[in-house]
JSON list of C-alpha atoms in Angstrom, two decimals:
[
{"chain": "A", "resi": 1, "resn": "UNK", "atom": "CA", "xyz": [6.34, -23.47, -0.84]},
{"chain": "A", "resi": 2, "resn": "UNK", "atom": "CA", "xyz": [7.67, -19.86, -0.47]},
{"chain": "A", "resi": 3, "resn": "UNK", "atom": "CA", "xyz": [10.18, -18.81, 1.99]},
{"chain": "A", "resi": 4, "resn": "UNK", "atom": "CA", "xyz": [9.63, -16.36, 4.69]},
{"chain": "A", "resi": 5, "resn": "UNK", "atom": "CA", "xyz": [12.58, -14.26, 3.04]},
{"chain": "A", "resi": 6, "resn": "UNK", "atom": "CA", "xyz": [10.93, -14.24, -0.39]},
{"chain": "A", "resi": 7, "resn": "UNK", "atom": "CA", "xyz": [7.63, -13.12, 1.14]},
{"chain": "A", "resi": 8, "resn": "UNK", "atom": "CA", "xyz": [9.36, -10.45, 3.14]},
{"chain": "A", "resi": 9, "resn": "UNK", "atom": "CA", "xyz": [11.14, -9.25, -0.15]},
{"chain": "A", "resi": 10, "resn": "UNK", "atom": "CA", "xyz": [7.84, -9.11, -2.01]},
{"chain": "A", "resi": 11, "resn": "UNK", "atom": "CA", "xyz": [6.51, -7.01, 1.04]},
{"chain": "A", "resi": 12, "resn": "UNK", "atom": "CA", "xyz": [9.37, -4.78, 1.12]},
{"chain": "A", "resi": 13, "resn": "UNK", "atom": "CA", "xyz": [9.08, -4.27, -2.57]},
{"chain": "A", "resi": 14, "resn": "UNK", "atom": "CA", "xyz": [5.22, -3.34, -2.18]},
{"chain": "A", "resi": 15, "resn": "UNK", "atom": "CA", "xyz": [5.98, -0.76, 0.70]},
{"chain": "A", "resi": 16, "resn": "UNK", "atom": "CA", "xyz": [8.85, 0.86, -1.46]},
{"chain": "A", "resi": 17, "resn": "UNK", "atom": "CA", "xyz": [6.69, 1.13, -4.32]},
{"chain": "A", "resi": 18, "resn": "UNK", "atom": "CA", "xyz": [4.02, 2.98, -2.24]},
{"chain": "A", "resi": 19, "resn": "UNK", "atom": "CA", "xyz": [6.63, 5.20, -0.59]},
{"chain": "A", "resi": 20, "resn": "UNK", "atom": "CA", "xyz": [7.88, 6.31, -3.95]},
{"chain": "A", "resi": 21, "resn": "UNK", "atom": "CA", "xyz": [4.27, 7.31, -5.02]},
{"chain": "A", "resi": 22, "resn": "UNK", "atom": "CA", "xyz": [3.59, 9.03, -1.83]},
{"chain": "A", "resi": 23, "resn": "UNK", "atom": "CA", "xyz": [6.96, 10.99, -2.15]},
{"chain": "A", "resi": 24, "resn": "UNK", "atom": "CA", "xyz": [6.04, 12.03, -5.65]},
{"chain": "A", "resi": 25, "resn": "UNK", "atom": "CA", "xyz": [2.84, 13.30, -4.55]},
{"chain": "A", "resi": 26, "resn": "UNK", "atom": "CA", "xyz": [4.35, 15.32, -1.82]},
{"chain": "A", "resi": 27, "resn": "UNK", "atom": "CA", "xyz": [7.20, 16.72, -4.05]},
{"chain": "A", "resi": 28, "resn": "UNK", "atom": "CA", "xyz": [4.40, 17.63, -6.47]},
{"chain": "A", "resi": 29, "resn": "UNK", "atom": "CA", "xyz": [2.25, 19.67, -3.96]},
{"chain": "A", "resi": 30, "resn": "UNK", "atom": "CA", "xyz": [5.52, 21.33, -2.41]},
{"chain": "A", "resi": 31, "resn": "UNK", "atom": "CA", "xyz": [6.43, 22.68, -5.80]},
{"chain": "A", "resi": 32, "resn": "UNK", "atom": "CA", "xyz": [2.91, 24.07, -6.32]},
{"chain": "A", "resi": 33, "resn": "UNK", "atom": "CA", "xyz": [2.78, 25.70, -2.89]},
{"chain": "A", "resi": 34, "resn": "UNK", "atom": "CA", "xyz": [6.32, 27.38, -3.42]},
{"chain": "A", "resi": 35, "resn": "UNK", "atom": "CA", "xyz": [5.28, 28.59, -6.95]},
{"chain": "A", "resi": 36, "resn": "UNK", "atom": "CA", "xyz": [1.93, 29.84, -5.47]},
{"chain": "A", "resi": 37, "resn": "UNK", "atom": "CA", "xyz": [-0.19, 27.64, -7.68]},
{"chain": "A", "resi": 38, "resn": "UNK", "atom": "CA", "xyz": [-1.59, 25.51, -5.31]},
{"chain": "A", "resi": 39, "resn": "UNK", "atom": "CA", "xyz": [-5.24, 24.75, -5.95]},
{"chain": "A", "resi": 40, "resn": "UNK", "atom": "CA", "xyz": [-7.03, 23.07, -3.01]},
{"chain": "A", "resi": 41, "resn": "UNK", "atom": "CA", "xyz": [-10.00, 21.85, -4.98]},
{"chain": "A", "resi": 42, "resn": "UNK", "atom": "CA", "xyz": [-7.73, 20.27, -7.38]},
{"chain": "A", "resi": 43, "resn": "UNK", "atom": "CA", "xyz": [-5.70, 18.64, -4.83]},
{"chain": "A", "resi": 44, "resn": "UNK", "atom": "CA", "xyz": [-8.84, 17.11, -3.13]},
{"chain": "A", "resi": 45, "resn": "UNK", "atom": "CA", "xyz": [-9.79, 15.99, -6.60]},
{"chain": "A", "resi": 46, "resn": "UNK", "atom": "CA", "xyz": [-6.33, 14.35, -7.32]},
{"chain": "A", "resi": 47, "resn": "UNK", "atom": "CA", "xyz": [-6.23, 12.56, -4.09]},
{"chain": "A", "resi": 48, "resn": "UNK", "atom": "CA", "xyz": [-9.71, 11.25, -4.42]},
{"chain": "A", "resi": 49, "resn": "UNK", "atom": "CA", "xyz": [-8.73, 9.66, -7.89]},
{"chain": "A", "resi": 50, "resn": "UNK", "atom": "CA", "xyz": [-5.43, 8.44, -6.32]},
{"chain": "A", "resi": 51, "resn": "UNK", "atom": "CA", "xyz": [-7.30, 6.84, -3.44]},
{"chain": "A", "resi": 52, "resn": "UNK", "atom": "CA", "xyz": [-9.76, 4.96, -5.80]},
{"chain": "A", "resi": 53, "resn": "UNK", "atom": "CA", "xyz": [-6.99, 3.92, -8.10]},
{"chain": "A", "resi": 54, "resn": "UNK", "atom": "CA", "xyz": [-5.02, 2.67, -5.21]},
{"chain": "A", "resi": 55, "resn": "UNK", "atom": "CA", "xyz": [-7.94, 0.82, -3.83]},
{"chain": "A", "resi": 56, "resn": "UNK", "atom": "CA", "xyz": [-8.51, -0.74, -7.25]},
{"chain": "A", "resi": 57, "resn": "UNK", "atom": "CA", "xyz": [-4.41, -1.86, -7.26]},
{"chain": "A", "resi": 58, "resn": "UNK", "atom": "CA", "xyz": [-4.33, -2.54, -3.65]},
{"chain": "A", "resi": 59, "resn": "UNK", "atom": "CA", "xyz": [-6.91, -5.38, -3.31]},
{"chain": "A", "resi": 60, "resn": "UNK", "atom": "CA", "xyz": [-5.66, -7.76, -5.86]},
{"chain": "A", "resi": 61, "resn": "UNK", "atom": "CA", "xyz": [-1.91, -6.98, -4.35]},
{"chain": "A", "resi": 62, "resn": "UNK", "atom": "CA", "xyz": [-3.16, -7.73, -0.86]},
{"chain": "A", "resi": 63, "resn": "UNK", "atom": "CA", "xyz": [-4.58, -11.18, -2.28]},
{"chain": "A", "resi": 64, "resn": "UNK", "atom": "CA", "xyz": [-1.48, -12.27, -3.72]},
{"chain": "A", "resi": 65, "resn": "UNK", "atom": "CA", "xyz": [0.81, -11.45, -0.61]},
{"chain": "A", "resi": 66, "resn": "UNK", "atom": "CA", "xyz": [-1.81, -12.84, 1.60]},
{"chain": "A", "resi": 67, "resn": "UNK", "atom": "CA", "xyz": [-1.67, -16.03, -0.73]},
{"chain": "A", "resi": 68, "resn": "UNK", "atom": "CA", "xyz": [2.15, -16.03, -0.66]},
{"chain": "A", "resi": 69, "resn": "UNK", "atom": "CA", "xyz": [2.27, -15.72, 3.37]},
{"chain": "A", "resi": 70, "resn": "UNK", "atom": "CA", "xyz": [-0.14, -18.48, 3.79]},
{"chain": "A", "resi": 71, "resn": "UNK", "atom": "CA", "xyz": [2.31, -20.65, 1.76]},
{"chain": "A", "resi": 72, "resn": "UNK", "atom": "CA", "xyz": [5.11, -19.92, 4.16]},
{"chain": "A", "resi": 73, "resn": "UNK", "atom": "CA", "xyz": [5.67, -22.81, 6.37]},
{"chain": "A", "resi": 74, "resn": "UNK", "atom": "CA", "xyz": [4.18, -22.66, 9.72]},
{"chain": "A", "resi": 75, "resn": "UNK", "atom": "CA", "xyz": [2.36, -19.37, 8.91]},
{"chain": "A", "resi": 76, "resn": "UNK", "atom": "CA", "xyz": [-1.51, -19.17, 9.84]},
{"chain": "A", "resi": 77, "resn": "UNK", "atom": "CA", "xyz": [-3.49, -16.12, 9.92]},
{"chain": "A", "resi": 78, "resn": "UNK", "atom": "CA", "xyz": [-5.56, -15.55, 13.09]},
{"chain": "A", "resi": 79, "resn": "UNK", "atom": "CA", "xyz": [-9.11, -15.83, 12.61]},
{"chain": "A", "resi": 80, "resn": "UNK", "atom": "CA", "xyz": [-11.43, -13.48, 14.30]},
{"chain": "A", "resi": 81, "resn": "UNK", "atom": "CA", "xyz": [-12.13, -16.00, 16.98]},
{"chain": "A", "resi": 82, "resn": "UNK", "atom": "CA", "xyz": [-8.44, -16.61, 17.84]},
{"chain": "A", "resi": 83, "resn": "UNK", "atom": "CA", "xyz": [-7.89, -12.94, 17.99]},
{"chain": "A", "resi": 84, "resn": "UNK", "atom": "CA", "xyz": [-11.04, -12.47, 20.44]},
{"chain": "A", "resi": 85, "resn": "UNK", "atom": "CA", "xyz": [-9.59, -15.61, 22.73]},
{"chain": "A", "resi": 86, "resn": "UNK", "atom": "CA", "xyz": [-6.12, -13.56, 23.02]}
]
């Protein structure tokens, strides 16, 4: 059984990884804008590729995190019916 602390660390690492990716993308766009070489069409195409890649990466990561969270003692995800009853 995994501890809540371990699961929290896994989630924090995943969030940090995503922040680094976003930060890198922001820096790249800022540099292009400051040089006057910003290309909106290329930016949109890059973002669409980035989003498709992230979706492919995120789904398995979310499944692993969800499985890890379920192993934490006392943790239960709310079903749709439980959420409706609240």
